[in-house]
Coordinates of C-alpha atoms in Angstrom, one line a residue:
P1 CA 3.4 -9.5 21.9
P2 CA 3.0 -5.8 22.8
P3 CA 1.6 -3.5 20.1
L4 CA 3.9 -1.5 17.8
I5 CA 2.0 1.6 18.6
R6 CA -0.8 2.5 21.0
L7 CA -2.6 5.8 21.1
E8 CA -4.7 6.8 24.1
K9 CA -6.8 10.0 23.9
A10 CA -4.1 11.6 21.8
S11 CA -4.2 14.9 20.0
V12 CA -1.8 16.2 17.3
G13 CA -1.5 19.4 15.3
Y14 CA 1.0 21.9 14.0
E15 CA 0.4 24.6 16.5
P16 CA -0.1 24.3 20.3
G17 CA -3.8 24.3 21.2
K18 CA -4.9 23.9 17.6
P19 CA -5.2 20.1 17.1
I20 CA -5.9 18.7 13.6
L21 CA -6.7 15.3 15.1
K22 CA -7.9 14.5 18.6
N23 CA -9.2 11.8 20.8
L24 CA -7.1 9.1 19.0
N25 CA -7.5 5.7 20.5
L26 CA -5.8 3.2 18.3
R27 CA -3.6 0.1 18.4
M28 CA -1.4 -1.3 15.7
D29 CA 0.4 -4.7 15.8
L30 CA 3.2 -6.1 13.7
D31 CA 1.0 -8.1 11.3
D32 CA -1.6 -5.3 10.7
R33 CA -2.4 -4.0 7.2
I34 CA -4.2 -0.8 7.7
G35 CA -6.0 1.1 4.9
L36 CA -6.3 4.8 5.9
L37 CA -9.4 6.3 4.3
G38 CA -10.6 9.9 4.3
V39 CA -11.2 12.8 1.9
N40 CA -8.3 15.2 1.2
G41 CA -7.9 17.6 4.1
A42 CA -9.3 15.1 6.7
G43 CA -5.9 14.6 8.4
K44 CA -4.4 11.5 6.7
S45 CA -1.1 13.1 6.1
T46 CA -1.0 14.6 9.7
F47 CA -1.6 11.1 11.0
A48 CA 1.1 9.6 8.9
K49 CA 3.5 12.3 10.2
L50 CA 2.6 11.4 13.7
I51 CA 3.4 7.7 13.2
A52 CA 6.6 8.6 11.3
K53 CA 7.7 10.7 14.3
A54 CA 7.6 13.9 12.2
L55 CA 5.0 15.3 14.7
T56 CA 4.6 14.7 18.4
V57 CA 1.3 14.5 20.4
D58 CA 0.0 17.7 22.1
A59 CA -2.1 15.7 24.6
G60 CA -2.8 12.2 25.6
E61 CA -0.4 9.3 25.2
F62 CA 1.5 7.7 22.4
H63 CA 3.2 4.4 23.3
R64 CA 5.8 2.9 21.0
D65 CA 9.0 0.9 21.2
G66 CA 12.0 3.2 21.1
K67 CA 13.7 0.8 18.6
M68 CA 10.8 0.8 16.2
R69 CA 11.8 1.7 12.7
V70 CA 9.3 3.5 10.4
G71 CA 9.6 3.8 6.6
W72 CA 7.6 6.5 5.0
F73 CA 7.0 7.1 1.3
H74 CA 5.0 10.1 0.1
Q75 CA 4.7 12.1 -3.1
H76 CA 6.6 15.1 -1.9
Q77 CA 9.8 13.0 -1.8
I78 CA 9.6 12.6 -5.6
E79 CA 9.0 16.3 -6.1
A80 CA 11.9 17.1 -3.7
M81 CA 14.5 14.9 -5.5
D82 CA 17.6 16.8 -6.7
P83 CA 17.4 16.6 -10.6
E84 CA 21.2 16.7 -10.7
D85 CA 21.6 13.6 -8.5
T86 CA 22.0 10.1 -9.9
P87 CA 20.7 6.8 -8.5
L88 CA 24.4 5.8 -7.8
Q89 CA 25.0 8.9 -5.8
I90 CA 21.8 8.4 -3.8
I91 CA 22.5 4.8 -3.0
L92 CA 26.1 5.8 -2.0
R93 CA 24.6 8.0 0.8
A94 CA 22.3 5.1 1.9
M95 CA 25.1 2.5 1.7
P96 CA 28.4 4.4 2.4
E97 CA 30.3 1.3 3.6
A98 CA 29.4 -1.0 0.7
S99 CA 31.5 -1.5 -2.4
E100 CA 30.4 0.1 -5.7
S101 CA 29.6 -3.4 -7.1
S102 CA 27.3 -4.0 -4.2
R103 CA 25.6 -0.7 -4.6
R104 CA 25.1 -1.3 -8.3
S105 CA 23.7 -4.7 -7.6
R106 CA 21.2 -3.2 -5.2
L107 CA 20.1 -0.7 -7.7
A108 CA 19.6 -3.5 -10.3
Q109 CA 17.4 -5.2 -7.7
F110 CA 15.4 -1.9 -7.5
G111 CA 14.7 -2.3 -11.3
L112 CA 17.3 0.3 -12.4
P113 CA 19.7 -1.4 -14.9
F114 CA 23.4 -0.4 -15.2
Q115 CA 22.7 2.2 -17.9
K116 CA 20.2 4.0 -15.7
Q117 CA 22.4 4.1 -12.6
D118 CA 24.5 7.1 -13.7
T119 CA 21.5 8.9 -15.3
K120 CA 20.5 12.2 -13.6
V121 CA 17.2 12.0 -11.7
G122 CA 15.8 14.8 -13.9
A123 CA 16.0 12.4 -16.8
L124 CA 14.4 9.5 -15.1
S125 CA 10.7 8.8 -15.5
G126 CA 8.3 9.3 -12.7
G127 CA 7.9 5.5 -12.3
E128 CA 11.7 5.0 -12.1
R129 CA 12.0 7.7 -9.4
A130 CA 9.1 6.2 -7.5
R131 CA 10.6 2.7 -7.6
L132 CA 14.0 4.1 -6.4
L133 CA 12.4 5.9 -3.4
L134 CA 10.1 3.0 -2.5
N135 CA 13.0 0.6 -2.3
L136 CA 15.1 3.0 -0.3
V137 CA 12.3 3.5 2.2
A138 CA 12.0 -0.3 2.6
M139 CA 15.7 -1.1 2.5
D140 CA 16.2 -0.9 6.3
A141 CA 13.3 -3.4 6.9
P142 CA 11.1 -1.0 8.9
H143 CA 8.6 -2.4 11.4
I144 CA 5.9 0.0 10.0
L145 CA 5.8 1.0 6.3
I146 CA 3.7 4.1 5.5
L147 CA 2.8 4.3 1.9
D148 CA 1.1 7.6 0.8
E149 CA -0.2 7.2 -2.9
P150 CA 2.6 4.8 -3.8
T151 CA 1.2 3.9 -7.3
N152 CA 0.7 7.4 -8.7
H153 CA 3.7 7.1 -11.1
L154 CA 4.0 3.3 -11.4
D155 CA 3.1 1.3 -14.6
I156 CA 1.1 -1.9 -14.4
D157 CA 4.2 -4.2 -14.0
S158 CA 5.5 -2.0 -11.2
R159 CA 2.2 -2.0 -9.4
R160 CA 2.1 -5.8 -9.5
A161 CA 5.7 -5.9 -8.2
L162 CA 4.7 -3.6 -5.4
L163 CA 1.7 -5.8 -4.5
D164 CA 3.9 -8.9 -4.5
A165 CA 6.4 -7.2 -2.3
L166 CA 3.7 -6.0 0.2
N167 CA 2.3 -9.5 0.4
Q168 CA 5.8 -10.9 1.3
Y169 CA 6.6 -8.0 3.7
T170 CA 6.6 -9.1 7.4
G171 CA 6.0 -5.8 9.0
A172 CA 2.9 -3.6 9.4
V173 CA 1.6 -1.4 6.7
I174 CA -0.4 1.9 6.7
L175 CA -1.7 2.4 3.1
I176 CA -3.1 5.7 1.8
T177 CA -4.2 5.5 -1.8
H178 CA -7.0 6.3 -4.3
D179 CA -6.2 3.0 -6.0
R180 CA -9.2 1.0 -4.8
S181 CA -8.0 -2.4 -6.1
L182 CA -4.6 -2.0 -4.2
M183 CA -6.5 -1.0 -1.1
E184 CA -8.8 -4.1 -1.3
L185 CA -5.9 -6.4 -2.0
V186 CA -3.6 -5.1 0.7
A187 CA -5.6 -3.8 3.7
D188 CA -7.2 -6.2 6.1
R189 CA -8.5 -3.4 8.3
L190 CA -9.8 0.1 7.5
W191 CA -9.3 3.3 9.6
L192 CA -11.2 6.5 8.7
A193 CA -9.9 10.0 9.1
A194 CA -13.0 12.2 9.5
D195 CA -14.5 14.8 11.9
G196 CA -11.1 15.6 13.4
T197 CA -10.1 12.1 14.4
V198 CA -9.1 8.7 13.2
K199 CA -11.2 5.7 14.1
P200 CA -11.7 2.1 12.9
F201 CA -14.1 2.0 10.0
E202 CA -16.7 -0.8 10.2
G203 CA -17.3 -1.6 6.5
D204 CA -15.7 -2.2 3.2
M205 CA -14.8 0.1 0.3
D206 CA -18.4 0.1 -1.0
D207 CA -19.5 1.3 2.4
Y208 CA -16.8 4.0 2.4
A209 CA -17.9 5.2 -1.1
K210 CA -21.5 5.5 0.2
F211 CA -20.2 7.4 3.3
V212 CA -18.4 10.0 1.2
L213 CA -21.3 10.5 -1.2
D214 CA -23.7 10.9 1.7
R215 CA -21.4 13.4 3.3
A216 CA -21.0 15.3 0.0
K217 CA -24.8 15.5 -0.4
Q218 CA -25.2 16.7 3.1
A219 CA -22.7 19.5 2.4
G220 CA -24.8 20.6 -0.5
M221 CA -22.3 19.8 -3.3
K222 CA -23.6 20.1 -6.9
P223 CA -24.7 17.0 -8.7
S224 CA -21.9 17.5 -11.2
Q225 CA -19.4 17.0 -8.4
L226 CA -21.1 13.8 -7.3
K227 CA -21.4 11.9 -10.6
P228 CA -18.9 11.4 -13.4
E229 CA -21.6 12.5 -15.9
P230 CA -25.3 13.2 -15.9
V231 CA -27.5 10.1 -16.0
A232 CA -30.2 10.1 -18.6
E233 CA -33.8 10.0 -17.3
A234 CA -35.6 6.7 -17.4
A235 CA -37.8 6.0 -20.4
P236 CA -41.5 5.4 -19.9
V237 CA -42.6 2.1 -18.4
A238 CA -44.1 1.1 -21.7
A239 CA -40.7 1.0 -23.3
P240 CA -38.5 -1.2 -21.1
K241 CA -35.7 -1.7 -23.8
A242 CA -35.3 2.1 -24.1
E243 CA -35.3 2.4 -20.3
K244 CA -32.5 -0.1 -20.0
K245 CA -30.4 1.8 -22.5
K246 CA -30.9 5.1 -20.7
S247 CA -30.7 3.8 -17.2
G248 CA -27.1 5.1 -16.8
P249 CA -23.6 5.2 -18.2
S250 CA -22.0 2.1 -19.8
P251 CA -19.1 0.2 -18.1
S252 CA -16.7 1.6 -20.6
T253 CA -17.9 5.2 -20.0
L254 CA -17.5 4.7 -16.2
R255 CA -14.1 3.1 -16.6
H256 CA -13.1 6.2 -18.6
A257 CA -14.5 8.4 -15.8
V258 CA -12.5 6.6 -13.2
K259 CA -9.3 7.0 -15.2
K260 CA -10.0 10.6 -15.9
A261 CA -10.7 11.3 -12.2
E262 CA -7.5 9.5 -11.1
E263 CA -5.4 11.6 -13.6
E264 CA -7.1 14.8 -12.3
M265 CA -6.3 13.8 -8.7
A266 CA -2.7 13.1 -9.5
R267 CA -2.3 16.5 -11.3
L268 CA -4.0 18.4 -8.5
T269 CA -2.0 16.6 -5.8
A270 CA 1.2 17.6 -7.6
D271 CA -0.1 21.2 -7.9
L272 CA -0.7 21.2 -4.1
A273 CA 2.8 20.0 -3.4
R274 CA 4.3 22.8 -5.6
I275 CA 2.1 25.4 -3.9
D276 CA 3.1 24.2 -0.4
T277 CA 6.8 24.6 -1.5
D278 CA 6.1 28.1 -2.7
L279 CA 4.3 28.9 0.5
A280 CA 7.2 27.8 2.6
A281 CA 9.6 30.0 0.5
A282 CA 7.2 33.0 0.8
A283 CA 6.9 32.5 4.5
A284 CA 10.7 32.4 4.8
A285 CA 10.9 35.7 2.8
N286 CA 8.1 37.3 4.8
D287 CA 6.3 38.1 1.5
S288 CA 2.8 38.8 2.7
K289 CA 1.4 39.6 -0.8
K290 CA 2.6 36.3 -2.2
L291 CA 1.4 34.4 0.9
E292 CA -2.1 35.8 0.4
S293 CA -2.1 34.9 -3.3
L294 CA -0.7 31.4 -2.7
G295 CA -3.2 30.9 0.1
R296 CA -6.1 31.6 -2.3
A297 CA -4.6 29.3 -4.9
R298 CA -4.2 26.5 -2.4
A299 CA -7.8 26.8 -1.2
K300 CA -9.1 26.6 -4.8
T301 CA -6.8 23.6 -5.7
Q302 CA -7.8 21.8 -2.5
A303 CA -11.5 22.3 -3.4
D304 CA -10.9 21.0 -6.9
L305 CA -9.1 18.0 -5.5
D306 CA -12.0 17.2 -3.1
A307 CA -14.4 17.4 -6.0
A308 CA -12.2 15.1 -8.2
E309 CA -12.0 12.6 -5.3
T310 CA -15.8 12.6 -4.9
A311 CA -16.2 12.1 -8.7
W312 CA -13.7 9.2 -8.6
I313 CA -15.6 7.5 -5.8
A314 CA -18.9 8.0 -7.5
A315 CA -17.6 6.5 -10.7
E316 CA -16.0 3.6 -8.9
E317 CA -19.3 2.9 -7.1
A318 CA -21.3 3.1 -10.3
L319 CA -18.9 0.8 -12.1
A320 CA -19.1 -1.8 -9.3
E321 CA -22.9 -1.8 -9.7
V322 CA -22.9 -2.4 -13.4
A323 CA -19.8 -4.7 -13.6

């Protein structure tokens, strides 16, 4: 069968003549499970917007079936939800012709019991909001499902349910996540956003971790940004037992470092979303002073997020070596 999408020498950006990604030569079929890798700021979200039809190519060709449906879940949707809305009101807009009992039954299938269906969104947990949005995105059986950090607000049971649903899903998936275990369990191919383009990545998650660390070292990042914590110097050769104890962090320490880095990335990602919302408002109001201040804040937050991502990858790599 023909591919769902085919990109040939394509470029895409937000302003004419200023591409964020260029020379895209990619093909995606109905049974593909693509893991999209890349540090923050490398263009992963731009690529997702292109596939979701939120952006158009500036140059080259983008072939896709006109009837192709794309479902797109990203964290900004959670931030943008109206806190005064209720799940029942939201599902009413998605299923206007259905009966109330059918809509309530569908919400129950989403994991929202009757007592939660009339609760305002502002009173729902982050996991409940994420489950609601994930199910709404997938409700129309899209041919391609784009999931951008889908597990940030989900508990363990919800993550397992998401994994089961993805394994049963018959369409194509583009997955963007810091959750390494989810990436390894879902993706059968890896694409890498780097150097202003997206290309197939020949390697696994260990190879990607090494790639990011090598890039960070080449960029002259500080050692504290590359490792979750300083590694003790090796003991003298005459004392092998002491050397073993001081050879590096313990598995429990590394697991703690992984969790801490994941929490930091989630916090900084939310901060970036809020700053972007404030930037849009300042631009609409033509407030140059606020735009300048928010621009500096965004640059710092992005740098902190890049450092947190590097620390997470370093901790994951170190944990895999000692596990």
